[in-house]
Amino acid sequence: MNFDWLFKKNQKNPDFWQAYLDTFNKKKRKDTSIANTRFIAFDTETTGFDKKEDRILSIGAVSFVGKTIQVKNSLELYLDQDVFRPETVKIHGLMKSGSPDKVSELEAIKIFLAYIKNAVLIAHHANFDKNMVNEMLARHDLGKLKNKFIDTGVLYKKSLHIIYRQKEKIYTLDELGKELNVPMVDRHTATGDALITALVFLKITGRLDKRKNLDWGYLLDG
Amino acid sequence: MKNSIAERVYDFLKNYPPFNILKDRDLLEISKQVSIIYLEKGDTLFKKGDTFNEHFYMVRNGAITSFHTNTNNVQEIVNISDAGDIFGVRPLIAKEDYKLTATANEESIVYAIPIDTFQVVTNNNAKVYKFLITAFATNAYDPYTAEETGKIFADYLPSTSQDVVSFQTANYTKNPITCDFNASLKEAAIKMSRHKIGCIIVVDSNTNPVGIITNSDIKNKVATGLFPIETPVTNIMSSPVITNKKDLTVADGQLQMIKHSIGHLCITKDGTVNSKLIGVLTHHDVLVTLGNNPSVILKEIKRARRTKKLRTARLKANTLLKSYLEQNIPVSHIIKIISQINDAVTVRAIELALKKMPAPPPVAFSWLSLGSQGRKEQLLFTDQDNAIVFQDVEKDKYEETQSYFLELAKLVTKSLNKIGFEYCEADMMARNAEWCKSITDWKLQFENWILNPDEKAILLSSIFFDYSSVYGEKNLVDELSDSIYESLSKTSLFFKFLGRNALKNPPPLGFFKQFLVEENGEQKDLFNIKSRALMPLIDAARLLTLSNNIKGINNTSERFEKLAEIEPNNKELYQSCSYAFKALSKFKSKQGLLHNNSGRFIELETLTKEEKLKLRRCFKPIQEIQEALKMRFDLKNFI
């Protein structure tokens, strides 16, 4: 039998991808408590909602451990893309030849992976952002993200009293922000939404923690 | 790399001193180094005695309370910082341990500003440092004053909060109401009544104060017929006025008033009668600052124009509560006073919210307090449970009407939250469309609960049956009560459900006469005084009141007293329940004040033998009343 395909892939692993994978291999991680975990809230602005056809125009992310977000450790990337849809400009405000310094998609991947490492990722409607990033990785022959994901929309529902939990209801980030009294600054920019998502996450977990000992099963489960 | 978050931090900081005097480039540099900290209510940012850290702080959202812990280990509030206020500046001025404790008064977001970066960019900026030192020194509590400024108060270390506030700068009324010295008394009186005030300052063309007219001048000099109402103000004003500079302390202000036996001090630009009037310090202002007096607190609440003022007033009620408990004043009296204050706060919050609404209410409505506030037995801050009932409207107007009241409720609940009443976890609040309905819809709702009881209905009705109208049209609420009793007369099943609910928690003594403590979760080994001792009594009283057709009594101990009156053969049991309830409430409040929380969970190990015995004595009536309920509502086979 020919195992070439297996080794081939391994050989082809570019350094930055291997470095990213390595962050998950360490068995050294002793402290796995929620309080000491590095979380990253992130958001992507895209040309649209089709994961195959559309492209990521910008990625914003903030990282935090505990309840402190360091501003200087935030990430803000603008990508140079061939795909462009004028109709989405009014949402995210990113024009084809906009002002911010843009990087290539591959460059963005390198920076993003080096930034997130093995952190737990948080996004609002996380599946969308996850799929967009995974598609981008696939275009460059890389594997999928290995990180654990938390969706603030799902998490919020869990925090509601059982009487008001509506299975079908999909909460928008705007609704959550309003409900949880988060300052809605820079809405519809990737970084602004990432910060809002981080604060939303902190507020929800605060609520959950009040009632029970918050554990990973609760945070990560569906 | 572009950093939008730093830019938004910059946008916020630049509005507030000392950052508003920095150069853009420097401020942006600082903004990049800021950390954003999220704090839940009660979270501590730093404690007294903590080593200084490399940040100082600015409130972005919410409010941070600074506490001073005195030698008796009692915490006294020094200051509450709001959005834009800086705090925790000690490390910046003097590299020494924190002397105060900073905790979140409500859910807050705080910016932590690194001192290193700040010092590098503000190096030698005298203006900045002047601001910081002033900010640092304005806290009258701060021993800095004693240490650094020639030891003026070296032998005066404040021990009670009253002592301390006396030396705070007096909080006088800015923009006082004035009238021209050519005006007639009638004109002045119209102005006074329009502004609902008791005195007016007469000023000359340079706005220098020349005299003062108070209600009693009008009573003594005009109503007696001495002067006609058209008389010039100069005829009846008291003159000259006593003046002072704006930075006088409360103690000074009080002294001046006693000395001249007056109730009002005019604050002028240079402190003499020959300069511009900038404010008035009234005797009331002095009392308010010093005041742990319920009527002063109530007055302050009624006059509050902002939520922030309401919060300060409500916090004073906590101090009042504490001293009442210490003085062993009867609990039933304390409960009445605190309930009055809570209701007044709610009423004022509604009035302020109504002013913010674009239009007056489309139809009559009533604001209901539910749960413990509805029963008027709320001593400490608890969750807010409330609802709105409004008059019936045409079907096509319903949605529009409801959304008006929902909008109103959002404003009210938001300010109540700011004042200290947490949002109800279960969202049983008037801002929820389910609890903001027309009178007909409410009647149907209650009828449905009563005729089709199930677990959820009982859970909800145990909260909703203890409603009381705090604001608005009382008739609506009476109408609702009548309809509820009518529905109750149609069924006995509902009482059985309520009975089962009342027996849900067994008497809190275990087989070996040990306290039953919580078995799991964060509250392990804690005794839940609310669910295990207070709730069984509350539930029993509600059930017995409803089944006896007693209207208009919501308070648990009063309910038992009324029951003792109408059922003489159970008098002793009911009276002991009433007593137990009061004793337990007092116990819970004391615990709550001690730990700055709701007092719901009690660490048994911290109790003395005597306290344990006292508590246990309260449990006997619980056991007996539960047995009585079992018999009366035939619950043996229903549980």
mmCIF file of N, CA and C in Angstrom, chain B residues 129-199:
data_model
loop_
_atom_site.group_PDB
_atom_site.id
_atom_site.type_symbol
_atom_site.label_atom_id
_atom_site.label_comp_id
_atom_site.label_asym_id
_atom_site.label_seq_id
_atom_site.Cartn_x
_atom_site.Cartn_y
_atom_site.Cartn_z
ATOM 1 N N TYR B 129 -0.730 67.274 36.779
ATOM 2 C CA TYR B 129 -0.474 66.836 38.148
ATOM 3 C C TYR B 129 -1.298 67.584 39.171
ATOM 4 N N LYS B 130 -1.558 68.831 38.864
ATOM 5 C CA LYS B 130 -2.408 69.591 39.762
ATOM 6 C C LYS B 130 -3.795 68.945 39.824
ATOM 7 N N PHE B 131 -4.273 68.559 38.664
ATOM 8 C CA PHE B 131 -5.583 67.914 38.641
ATOM 9 C C PHE B 131 -5.574 66.608 39.447
ATOM 10 N N LEU B 132 -4.535 65.824 39.217
ATOM 11 C CA LEU B 132 -4.484 64.522 39.880
ATOM 12 C C LEU B 132 -4.384 64.660 41.392
ATOM 13 N N ILE B 133 -3.574 65.616 41.821
ATOM 14 C CA ILE B 133 -3.423 65.787 43.264
ATOM 15 C C ILE B 133 -4.717 66.282 43.884
ATOM 16 N N THR B 134 -5.411 67.161 43.163
ATOM 17 C CA THR B 134 -6.691 67.624 43.683
ATOM 18 C C THR B 134 -7.661 66.448 43.761
ATOM 19 N N ALA B 135 -7.706 65.669 42.679
ATOM 20 C CA ALA B 135 -8.600 64.511 42.650
ATOM 21 C C ALA B 135 -8.279 63.592 43.820
ATOM 22 N N PHE B 136 -7.006 63.479 44.103
ATOM 23 C CA PHE B 136 -6.555 62.571 45.147
ATOM 24 C C PHE B 136 -6.924 63.100 46.528
ATOM 25 N N ALA B 137 -6.832 64.392 46.681
ATOM 26 C CA ALA B 137 -6.984 64.975 48.008
ATOM 27 C C ALA B 137 -8.414 65.329 48.367
ATOM 28 N N THR B 138 -9.323 65.343 47.387
ATOM 29 C CA THR B 138 -10.691 65.749 47.712
ATOM 30 C C THR B 138 -11.417 64.743 48.569
ATOM 31 N N ASN B 139 -10.933 63.520 48.632
ATOM 32 C CA ASN B 139 -11.569 62.569 49.518
ATOM 33 C C ASN B 139 -11.246 62.935 50.966
ATOM 34 N N ALA B 140 -12.245 63.416 51.658
ATOM 35 C CA ALA B 140 -12.014 63.876 53.026
ATOM 36 C C ALA B 140 -11.497 62.762 53.927
ATOM 37 N N TYR B 141 -11.845 61.526 53.539
ATOM 38 C CA TYR B 141 -11.400 60.397 54.325
ATOM 39 C C TYR B 141 -9.914 60.171 54.264
ATOM 40 N N ASP B 142 -9.346 60.645 53.167
ATOM 41 C CA ASP B 142 -8.029 60.157 52.853
ATOM 42 C C ASP B 142 -6.989 60.683 53.806
ATOM 43 N N PRO B 143 -6.299 59.790 54.476
ATOM 44 C CA PRO B 143 -5.289 60.211 55.454
ATOM 45 C C PRO B 143 -4.181 61.020 54.791
ATOM 46 N N TYR B 144 -4.179 61.032 53.467
ATOM 47 C CA TYR B 144 -3.210 61.853 52.759
ATOM 48 C C TYR B 144 -3.231 63.283 53.298
ATOM 49 N N THR B 145 -4.454 63.762 53.511
ATOM 50 C CA THR B 145 -4.609 65.121 54.012
ATOM 51 C C THR B 145 -3.817 65.311 55.296
ATOM 52 N N ALA B 146 -3.930 64.312 56.157
ATOM 53 C CA ALA B 146 -3.229 64.402 57.436
ATOM 54 C C ALA B 146 -1.723 64.272 57.262
ATOM 55 N N GLU B 147 -1.325 63.386 56.369
ATOM 56 C CA GLU B 147 0.094 63.113 56.237
ATOM 57 C C GLU B 147 0.858 64.210 55.497
ATOM 58 N N GLU B 148 0.245 64.714 54.464
ATOM 59 C CA GLU B 148 1.009 65.528 53.529
ATOM 60 C C GLU B 148 0.847 67.036 53.713
ATOM 61 N N THR B 149 -0.208 67.464 54.355
ATOM 62 C CA THR B 149 -0.401 68.908 54.364
ATOM 63 C C THR B 149 -0.282 69.482 55.770
ATOM 64 N N GLY B 150 0.897 69.361 56.318
ATOM 65 C CA GLY B 150 1.169 70.010 57.591
ATOM 66 C C GLY B 150 0.385 69.450 58.756
ATOM 67 N N LYS B 151 -0.093 68.251 58.622
ATOM 68 C CA LYS B 151 -0.775 67.538 59.719
ATOM 69 C C LYS B 151 -1.852 68.386 60.388
ATOM 70 N N ILE B 152 -2.691 68.987 59.552
ATOM 71 C CA ILE B 152 -3.751 69.834 60.103
ATOM 72 C C ILE B 152 -4.704 69.025 60.964
ATOM 73 N N PHE B 153 -5.064 67.857 60.434
ATOM 74 C CA PHE B 153 -6.038 67.057 61.157
ATOM 75 C C PHE B 153 -5.374 65.878 61.851
ATOM 76 N N ALA B 154 -4.084 66.043 62.137
ATOM 77 C CA ALA B 154 -3.326 64.878 62.600
ATOM 78 C C ALA B 154 -3.973 64.174 63.782
ATOM 79 N N ASP B 155 -4.537 64.954 64.692
ATOM 80 C CA ASP B 155 -5.134 64.278 65.843
ATOM 81 C C ASP B 155 -6.640 64.079 65.673
ATOM 82 N N TYR B 156 -7.100 64.375 64.507
ATOM 83 C CA TYR B 156 -8.509 64.138 64.268
ATOM 84 C C TYR B 156 -8.673 63.017 63.265
ATOM 85 N N LEU B 157 -8.859 61.820 63.740
ATOM 86 C CA LEU B 157 -9.103 60.718 62.816
ATOM 87 C C LEU B 157 -10.583 60.381 62.860
ATOM 88 N N PRO B 158 -11.251 60.569 61.749
ATOM 89 C CA PRO B 158 -12.699 60.384 61.743
ATOM 90 C C PRO B 158 -13.080 58.967 62.143
ATOM 91 N N SER B 159 -14.088 58.845 63.007
ATOM 92 C CA SER B 159 -14.497 57.505 63.393
ATOM 93 C C SER B 159 -15.889 57.165 62.900
ATOM 94 N N THR B 160 -16.746 58.149 62.797
ATOM 95 C CA THR B 160 -18.058 57.833 62.239
ATOM 96 C C THR B 160 -18.235 58.619 60.960
ATOM 97 N N SER B 161 -19.125 58.105 60.123
ATOM 98 C CA SER B 161 -19.307 58.755 58.832
ATOM 99 C C SER B 161 -19.819 60.183 59.000
ATOM 100 N N GLN B 162 -20.573 60.419 60.097
ATOM 101 C CA GLN B 162 -21.086 61.774 60.305
ATOM 102 C C GLN B 162 -19.962 62.770 60.522
ATOM 103 N N ASP B 163 -19.005 62.359 61.342
ATOM 104 C CA ASP B 163 -17.866 63.235 61.578
ATOM 105 C C ASP B 163 -17.222 63.626 60.266
ATOM 106 N N VAL B 164 -17.109 62.626 59.421
ATOM 107 C CA VAL B 164 -16.371 62.867 58.195
ATOM 108 C C VAL B 164 -17.111 63.767 57.241
ATOM 109 N N VAL B 165 -18.407 63.475 57.043
ATOM 110 C CA VAL B 165 -19.119 64.308 56.079
ATOM 111 C C VAL B 165 -19.190 65.758 56.526
ATOM 112 N N SER B 166 -19.110 65.983 57.833
ATOM 113 C CA SER B 166 -19.159 67.352 58.296
ATOM 114 C C SER B 166 -18.050 68.192 57.682
ATOM 115 N N PHE B 167 -16.956 67.514 57.356
ATOM 116 C CA PHE B 167 -15.833 68.268 56.809
ATOM 117 C C PHE B 167 -15.714 68.160 55.302
ATOM 118 N N GLN B 168 -16.753 67.629 54.713
ATOM 119 C CA GLN B 168 -16.798 67.644 53.251
ATOM 120 C C GLN B 168 -17.269 69.018 52.803
ATOM 121 N N THR B 169 -16.926 69.333 51.570
ATOM 122 C CA THR B 169 -17.408 70.586 51.021
ATOM 123 C C THR B 169 -18.922 70.497 50.872
ATOM 124 N N ALA B 170 -19.599 71.547 51.289
ATOM 125 C CA ALA B 170 -21.056 71.515 51.268
ATOM 126 C C ALA B 170 -21.578 71.459 49.837
ATOM 127 N N ASN B 171 -22.611 70.677 49.674
ATOM 128 C CA ASN B 171 -23.207 70.514 48.366
ATOM 129 C C ASN B 171 -24.408 71.459 48.261
ATOM 130 N N TYR B 172 -24.166 72.655 47.756
ATOM 131 C CA TYR B 172 -25.235 73.643 47.742
ATOM 132 C C TYR B 172 -25.977 73.633 46.408
ATOM 133 N N THR B 173 -27.094 74.301 46.377
ATOM 134 C CA THR B 173 -27.881 74.390 45.165
ATOM 135 C C THR B 173 -27.244 75.397 44.217
ATOM 136 N N LYS B 174 -26.820 74.911 43.053
ATOM 137 C CA LYS B 174 -26.321 75.865 42.054
ATOM 138 C C LYS B 174 -27.538 76.425 41.319
ATOM 139 N N ASN B 175 -27.339 77.416 40.519
ATOM 140 C CA ASN B 175 -28.451 78.065 39.814
ATOM 141 C C ASN B 175 -29.684 78.284 40.694
ATOM 142 N N PRO B 176 -29.558 79.042 41.764
ATOM 143 C CA PRO B 176 -30.727 79.276 42.608
ATOM 144 C C PRO B 176 -31.756 80.141 41.879
ATOM 145 N N ILE B 177 -32.989 80.054 42.333
ATOM 146 C CA ILE B 177 -34.051 80.855 41.726
ATOM 147 C C ILE B 177 -34.001 82.266 42.349
ATOM 148 N N THR B 178 -34.010 83.259 41.475
ATOM 149 C CA THR B 178 -33.899 84.634 41.963
ATOM 150 C C THR B 178 -35.005 85.506 41.382
ATOM 151 N N CYS B 179 -35.204 86.654 41.992
ATOM 152 C CA CYS B 179 -36.068 87.637 41.342
ATOM 153 C C CYS B 179 -35.417 89.010 41.452
ATOM 154 N N ASP B 180 -35.805 89.882 40.562
ATOM 155 C CA ASP B 180 -35.218 91.207 40.496
ATOM 156 C C ASP B 180 -35.728 92.061 41.658
ATOM 157 N N PHE B 181 -34.905 92.985 42.126
ATOM 158 C CA PHE B 181 -35.344 93.763 43.293
ATOM 159 C C PHE B 181 -36.449 94.769 42.974
ATOM 160 N N ASN B 182 -36.776 94.917 41.687
ATOM 161 C CA ASN B 182 -37.916 95.753 41.305
ATOM 162 C C ASN B 182 -39.221 94.969 41.250
ATOM 163 N N ALA B 183 -39.125 93.655 41.404
ATOM 164 C CA ALA B 183 -40.308 92.813 41.203
ATOM 165 C C ALA B 183 -41.317 93.001 42.328
ATOM 166 N N SER B 184 -42.554 92.582 42.043
ATOM 167 C CA SER B 184 -43.571 92.597 43.094
ATOM 168 C C SER B 184 -43.565 91.248 43.789
ATOM 169 N N LEU B 185 -44.159 91.230 45.000
ATOM 170 C CA LEU B 185 -44.184 89.975 45.732
ATOM 171 C C LEU B 185 -44.952 88.917 44.953
ATOM 172 N N LYS B 186 -46.011 89.327 44.284
ATOM 173 C CA LYS B 186 -46.825 88.370 43.532
ATOM 174 C C LYS B 186 -45.960 87.654 42.492
ATOM 175 N N GLU B 187 -45.173 88.459 41.778
ATOM 176 C CA GLU B 187 -44.295 87.861 40.758
ATOM 177 C C GLU B 187 -43.334 86.844 41.387
ATOM 178 N N ALA B 188 -42.787 87.241 42.534
ATOM 179 C CA ALA B 188 -41.847 86.356 43.216
ATOM 180 C C ALA B 188 -42.540 85.065 43.656
ATOM 181 N N ALA B 189 -43.757 85.232 44.206
ATOM 182 C CA ALA B 189 -44.483 84.061 44.709
ATOM 183 C C ALA B 189 -44.839 83.108 43.578
ATOM 184 N N ILE B 190 -45.205 83.685 42.419
ATOM 185 C CA ILE B 190 -45.522 82.832 41.270
ATOM 186 C C ILE B 190 -44.305 82.005 40.882
ATOM 187 N N LYS B 191 -43.164 82.682 40.891
ATOM 188 C CA LYS B 191 -41.924 81.982 40.558
ATOM 189 C C LYS B 191 -41.641 80.854 41.562
ATOM 190 N N MET B 192 -41.845 81.156 42.821
ATOM 191 C CA MET B 192 -41.589 80.159 43.862
ATOM 192 C C MET B 192 -42.507 78.962 43.702
ATOM 193 N N SER B 193 -43.767 79.229 43.411
ATOM 194 C CA SER B 193 -44.696 78.108 43.326
ATOM 195 C C SER B 193 -44.435 77.320 42.048
ATOM 196 N N ARG B 194 -44.018 78.030 40.987
ATOM 197 C CA ARG B 194 -43.708 77.324 39.746
ATOM 198 C C ARG B 194 -42.523 76.379 39.946
ATOM 199 N N HIS B 195 -41.546 76.795 40.719
ATOM 200 C CA HIS B 195 -40.371 75.949 40.935
ATOM 201 C C HIS B 195 -40.476 75.084 42.190
ATOM 202 N N LYS B 196 -41.624 75.123 42.820
ATOM 203 C CA LYS B 196 -41.858 74.332 44.033
ATOM 204 C C LYS B 196 -40.752 74.538 45.062
ATOM 205 N N ILE B 197 -40.472 75.798 45.360
ATOM 206 C CA ILE B 197 -39.415 76.064 46.333
ATOM 207 C C ILE B 197 -39.936 76.928 47.463
ATOM 208 N N GLY B 198 -39.208 76.945 48.551
ATOM 209 C CA GLY B 198 -39.670 77.649 49.745
ATOM 210 C C GLY B 198 -39.016 78.986 49.966
ATOM 211 N N CYS B 199 -38.047 79.343 49.097
ATOM 212 C CA CYS B 199 -37.423 80.641 49.270
ATOM 213 C C CYS B 199 -36.907 81.176 47.940
#
